[in-house]
Every structure is written in structure tokens, then in C-alpha cells.
Amino acid sequence: MNIVLLAVAAALVNNVILSQFLGLCPFLGVSKKVNTASGMGAAVIFVMTIASAVTSVIYYGILERFHLEYLNTIVFILIIAALVQFVEMFLKKKMKSLYQSLGVYLPLITTNCAVLGIALSNVQNQYTIVQSIVNGFGSAVGFTIAIVILAGIREKLEYSDIPESFKGTPIVLITSGLMAIAFYGFAGLI
């Protein structure tokens, strides 16, 4: 039961974007179309889940055993970069349209502070390997939920009569703020 609560808390209550404000670059940049946003969300789910597992194993199996904990950030970045390269090669070969629509934001998963932030928080909270995987997956699902919702709203906003001064980035930031307030309502859930 604790595993389910951890996943729900990671996805909704402690949403990586709307509560922790990590990963805002792809959140704002890739959320113009639902298809692109869901593709980015799927890539982040894969990378964040696998990164949580691998970083946890390496931290507890190697870094902690040899008292090299101070290297965790560097090691985690290298692991995440390798996973993103794998995803990029896969998408380029199998899903060219998604690869092209994600553009520069796909390599940015490497520097996406959400992926690194979750890997570091897993270690900081002393989660077991299973808890790290669940937290990584739940956080990635929360990222996907937030980015797809924003993309859906942005698609509808294209046909709305918005004052000139609010068009573009201002209305996206206002919408994101309202989404953060709405997700704050999940705080009492767990």
C-alpha cells in the first residue's frame, strides 16, 4: 500500500512541475500540441524510471560502498545522458515524426532538472531501489499529466479571443500558475 501511496504522491501531490517547479523548460516549450507533449511525456517516463533504478543501484552498490557519495551528481548526469542518447537513437530510427517534432527538447532531457532532481531526491530520502523506481515512475507520470493538460489548454487557447498583451508566453504562464493552484488541492489527498 505504501508503494501505491508513494506513486500517487509523486504524480499528484508532489508534482515535479507544478509543486517542485522542476523541468519547466520542456513543460513550457513542448506543450504546444498534445501529440508532441504526450511523446515528450513518454520519453520522460522511460528516462526517469530507468534513471531512478540505475542511479539507485549505482549509488547504493558502488558510491556508498566505497564512500564516494560526493560524486553522485556527476555520476547521475552521466547515466541520464546515456539514457537520453538511447531514447534519441530509438526515436530517430523508429518514430521520425515524433523525433522531429520534439526537436531540441529531446536532448534537453539530459539537462532536465526534473530527471536529475528525482534521482537526487531518491537518494536524499533514502528510498530503496523499488521505492526509487516507483517514485521516478510516479514523478514522470505527473510530468506527463501536467504537460498534456497544458498542451490541451494551449490548443484551445489558439481559438480564444485573448487580449493582445496576454497572447503567447503571458497566457501560458498564467495558465501554468492556475494549474499549480489546482494541483495544490491534491495536498490533502495523502
PDB file of N, CA and C in Angstrom, residues 58-92:
ATOM      1  N   ILE A  58      23.528   2.139  -8.567  1.00  0.00           N
ATOM      2  CA  ILE A  58      24.925   2.593  -8.568  1.00  0.00           C
ATOM      3  C   ILE A  58      25.264   3.323  -7.276  1.00  0.00           C
ATOM      4  N   TYR A  59      24.321   4.110  -6.764  1.00  0.00           N
ATOM      5  CA  TYR A  59      24.593   4.837  -5.527  1.00  0.00           C
ATOM      6  C   TYR A  59      24.817   3.876  -4.364  1.00  0.00           C
ATOM      7  N   TYR A  60      23.852   2.946  -4.180  1.00  0.00           N
ATOM      8  CA  TYR A  60      23.963   2.031  -3.042  1.00  0.00           C
ATOM      9  C   TYR A  60      25.001   0.934  -3.271  1.00  0.00           C
ATOM     10  N   GLY A  61      25.182   0.522  -4.534  1.00  0.00           N
ATOM     11  CA  GLY A  61      26.107  -0.562  -4.821  1.00  0.00           C
ATOM     12  C   GLY A  61      27.561  -0.141  -4.946  1.00  0.00           C
ATOM     13  N   ILE A  62      27.794   1.071  -5.426  1.00  0.00           N
ATOM     14  CA  ILE A  62      29.171   1.492  -5.663  1.00  0.00           C
ATOM     15  C   ILE A  62      29.548   2.722  -4.840  1.00  0.00           C
ATOM     16  N   LEU A  63      28.810   3.809  -5.031  1.00  0.00           N
ATOM     17  CA  LEU A  63      29.217   5.074  -4.405  1.00  0.00           C
ATOM     18  C   LEU A  63      29.202   5.003  -2.876  1.00  0.00           C
ATOM     19  N   GLU A  64      28.130   4.462  -2.322  1.00  0.00           N
ATOM     20  CA  GLU A  64      28.044   4.381  -0.862  1.00  0.00           C
ATOM     21  C   GLU A  64      29.033   3.357  -0.299  1.00  0.00           C
ATOM     22  N   ARG A  65      29.200   2.255  -0.992  1.00  0.00           N
ATOM     23  CA  ARG A  65      30.092   1.198  -0.525  1.00  0.00           C
ATOM     24  C   ARG A  65      31.543   1.683  -0.436  1.00  0.00           C
ATOM     25  N   PHE A  66      31.951   2.504  -1.419  1.00  0.00           N
ATOM     26  CA  PHE A  66      33.332   2.989  -1.446  1.00  0.00           C
ATOM     27  C   PHE A  66      33.467   4.431  -0.943  1.00  0.00           C
ATOM     28  N   HIS A  67      32.434   4.926  -0.270  1.00  0.00           N
ATOM     29  CA  HIS A  67      32.427   6.267   0.321  1.00  0.00           C
ATOM     30  C   HIS A  67      32.709   7.356  -0.721  1.00  0.00           C
ATOM     31  N   LEU A  68      32.055   7.234  -1.865  1.00  0.00           N
ATOM     32  CA  LEU A  68      32.194   8.200  -2.948  1.00  0.00           C
ATOM     33  C   LEU A  68      30.873   8.942  -3.189  1.00  0.00           C
ATOM     34  N   GLU A  69      30.093   9.132  -2.149  1.00  0.00           N
ATOM     35  CA  GLU A  69      28.776   9.750  -2.271  1.00  0.00           C
ATOM     36  C   GLU A  69      28.838  11.146  -2.885  1.00  0.00           C
ATOM     37  N   TYR A  70      29.965  11.825  -2.693  1.00  0.00           N
ATOM     38  CA  TYR A  70      30.110  13.185  -3.209  1.00  0.00           C
ATOM     39  C   TYR A  70      30.125  13.231  -4.737  1.00  0.00           C
ATOM     40  N   LEU A  71      30.290  12.099  -5.388  1.00  0.00           N
ATOM     41  CA  LEU A  71      30.289  12.025  -6.850  1.00  0.00           C
ATOM     42  C   LEU A  71      28.899  11.781  -7.437  1.00  0.00           C
ATOM     43  N   ASN A  72      27.877  11.724  -6.584  1.00  0.00           N
ATOM     44  CA  ASN A  72      26.564  11.305  -7.074  1.00  0.00           C
ATOM     45  C   ASN A  72      26.014  12.199  -8.188  1.00  0.00           C
ATOM     46  N   THR A  73      26.180  13.496  -8.105  1.00  0.00           N
ATOM     47  CA  THR A  73      25.629  14.375  -9.137  1.00  0.00           C
ATOM     48  C   THR A  73      26.289  14.118 -10.489  1.00  0.00           C
ATOM     49  N   ILE A  74      27.584  14.005 -10.508  1.00  0.00           N
ATOM     50  CA  ILE A  74      28.309  13.767 -11.761  1.00  0.00           C
ATOM     51  C   ILE A  74      27.932  12.412 -12.354  1.00  0.00           C
ATOM     52  N   VAL A  75      27.906  11.396 -11.531  1.00  0.00           N
ATOM     53  CA  VAL A  75      27.560  10.055 -11.994  1.00  0.00           C
ATOM     54  C   VAL A  75      26.120  10.017 -12.503  1.00  0.00           C
ATOM     55  N   PHE A  76      25.217  10.653 -11.788  1.00  0.00           N
ATOM     56  CA  PHE A  76      23.812  10.662 -12.190  1.00  0.00           C
ATOM     57  C   PHE A  76      23.634  11.365 -13.533  1.00  0.00           C
ATOM     58  N   ILE A  77      24.341  12.467 -13.752  1.00  0.00           N
ATOM     59  CA  ILE A  77      24.245  13.184 -15.026  1.00  0.00           C
ATOM     60  C   ILE A  77      24.732  12.303 -16.168  1.00  0.00           C
ATOM     61  N   LEU A  78      25.815  11.573 -15.953  1.00  0.00           N
ATOM     62  CA  LEU A  78      26.327  10.676 -16.989  1.00  0.00           C
ATOM     63  C   LEU A  78      25.331   9.563 -17.318  1.00  0.00           C
ATOM     64  N   ILE A  79      24.708   9.013 -16.300  1.00  0.00           N
ATOM     65  CA  ILE A  79      23.712   7.954 -16.515  1.00  0.00           C
ATOM     66  C   ILE A  79      22.523   8.499 -17.300  1.00  0.00           C
ATOM     67  N   ILE A  80      22.031   9.661 -16.905  1.00  0.00           N
ATOM     68  CA  ILE A  80      20.882  10.265 -17.579  1.00  0.00           C
ATOM     69  C   ILE A  80      21.229  10.598 -19.030  1.00  0.00           C
ATOM     70  N   ALA A  81      22.428  11.120 -19.260  1.00  0.00           N
ATOM     71  CA  ALA A  81      22.851  11.448 -20.626  1.00  0.00           C
ATOM     72  C   ALA A  81      22.887  10.200 -21.507  1.00  0.00           C
ATOM     73  N   ALA A  82      23.375   9.108 -20.969  1.00  0.00           N
ATOM     74  CA  ALA A  82      23.425   7.862 -21.737  1.00  0.00           C
ATOM     75  C   ALA A  82      22.018   7.361 -22.063  1.00  0.00           C
ATOM     76  N   LEU A  83      21.108   7.433 -21.102  1.00  0.00           N
ATOM     77  CA  LEU A  83      19.726   7.007 -21.351  1.00  0.00           C
ATOM     78  C   LEU A  83      19.049   7.873 -22.400  1.00  0.00           C
ATOM     79  N   VAL A  84      19.285   9.168 -22.352  1.00  0.00           N
ATOM     80  CA  VAL A  84      18.678  10.075 -23.326  1.00  0.00           C
ATOM     81  C   VAL A  84      19.229   9.790 -24.723  1.00  0.00           C
ATOM     82  N   GLN A  85      20.512   9.488 -24.816  1.00  0.00           N
ATOM     83  CA  GLN A  85      21.089   9.127 -26.108  1.00  0.00           C
ATOM     84  C   GLN A  85      20.393   7.893 -26.677  1.00  0.00           C
ATOM     85  N   PHE A  86      20.135   6.934 -25.807  1.00  0.00           N
ATOM     86  CA  PHE A  86      19.435   5.722 -26.239  1.00  0.00           C
ATOM     87  C   PHE A  86      18.034   6.061 -26.759  1.00  0.00           C
ATOM     88  N   VAL A  87      17.290   6.886 -26.022  1.00  0.00           N
ATOM     89  CA  VAL A  87      15.943   7.287 -26.436  1.00  0.00           C
ATOM     90  C   VAL A  87      15.999   8.056 -27.752  1.00  0.00           C
ATOM     91  N   GLU A  88      16.964   8.952 -27.876  1.00  0.00           N
ATOM     92  CA  GLU A  88      17.093   9.750 -29.090  1.00  0.00           C
ATOM     93  C   GLU A  88      17.370   8.862 -30.302  1.00  0.00           C
ATOM     94  N   MET A  89      18.269   7.903 -30.162  1.00  0.00           N
ATOM     95  CA  MET A  89      18.571   6.988 -31.269  1.00  0.00           C
ATOM     96  C   MET A  89      17.348   6.151 -31.638  1.00  0.00           C
ATOM     97  N   PHE A  90      16.609   5.683 -30.626  1.00  0.00           N
ATOM     98  CA  PHE A  90      15.407   4.886 -30.869  1.00  0.00           C
ATOM     99  C   PHE A  90      14.357   5.699 -31.619  1.00  0.00           C
ATOM    100  N   LEU A  91      14.087   6.924 -31.151  1.00  0.00           N
ATOM    101  CA  LEU A  91      13.073   7.755 -31.796  1.00  0.00           C
ATOM    102  C   LEU A  91      13.488   8.146 -33.217  1.00  0.00           C
ATOM    103  N   LYS A  92      14.762   8.424 -33.403  1.00  0.00           N
ATOM    104  CA  LYS A  92      15.246   8.814 -34.728  1.00  0.00           C
ATOM    105  C   LYS A  92      15.060   7.674 -35.722  1.00  0.00           C
TER     106      LYS A  92
END
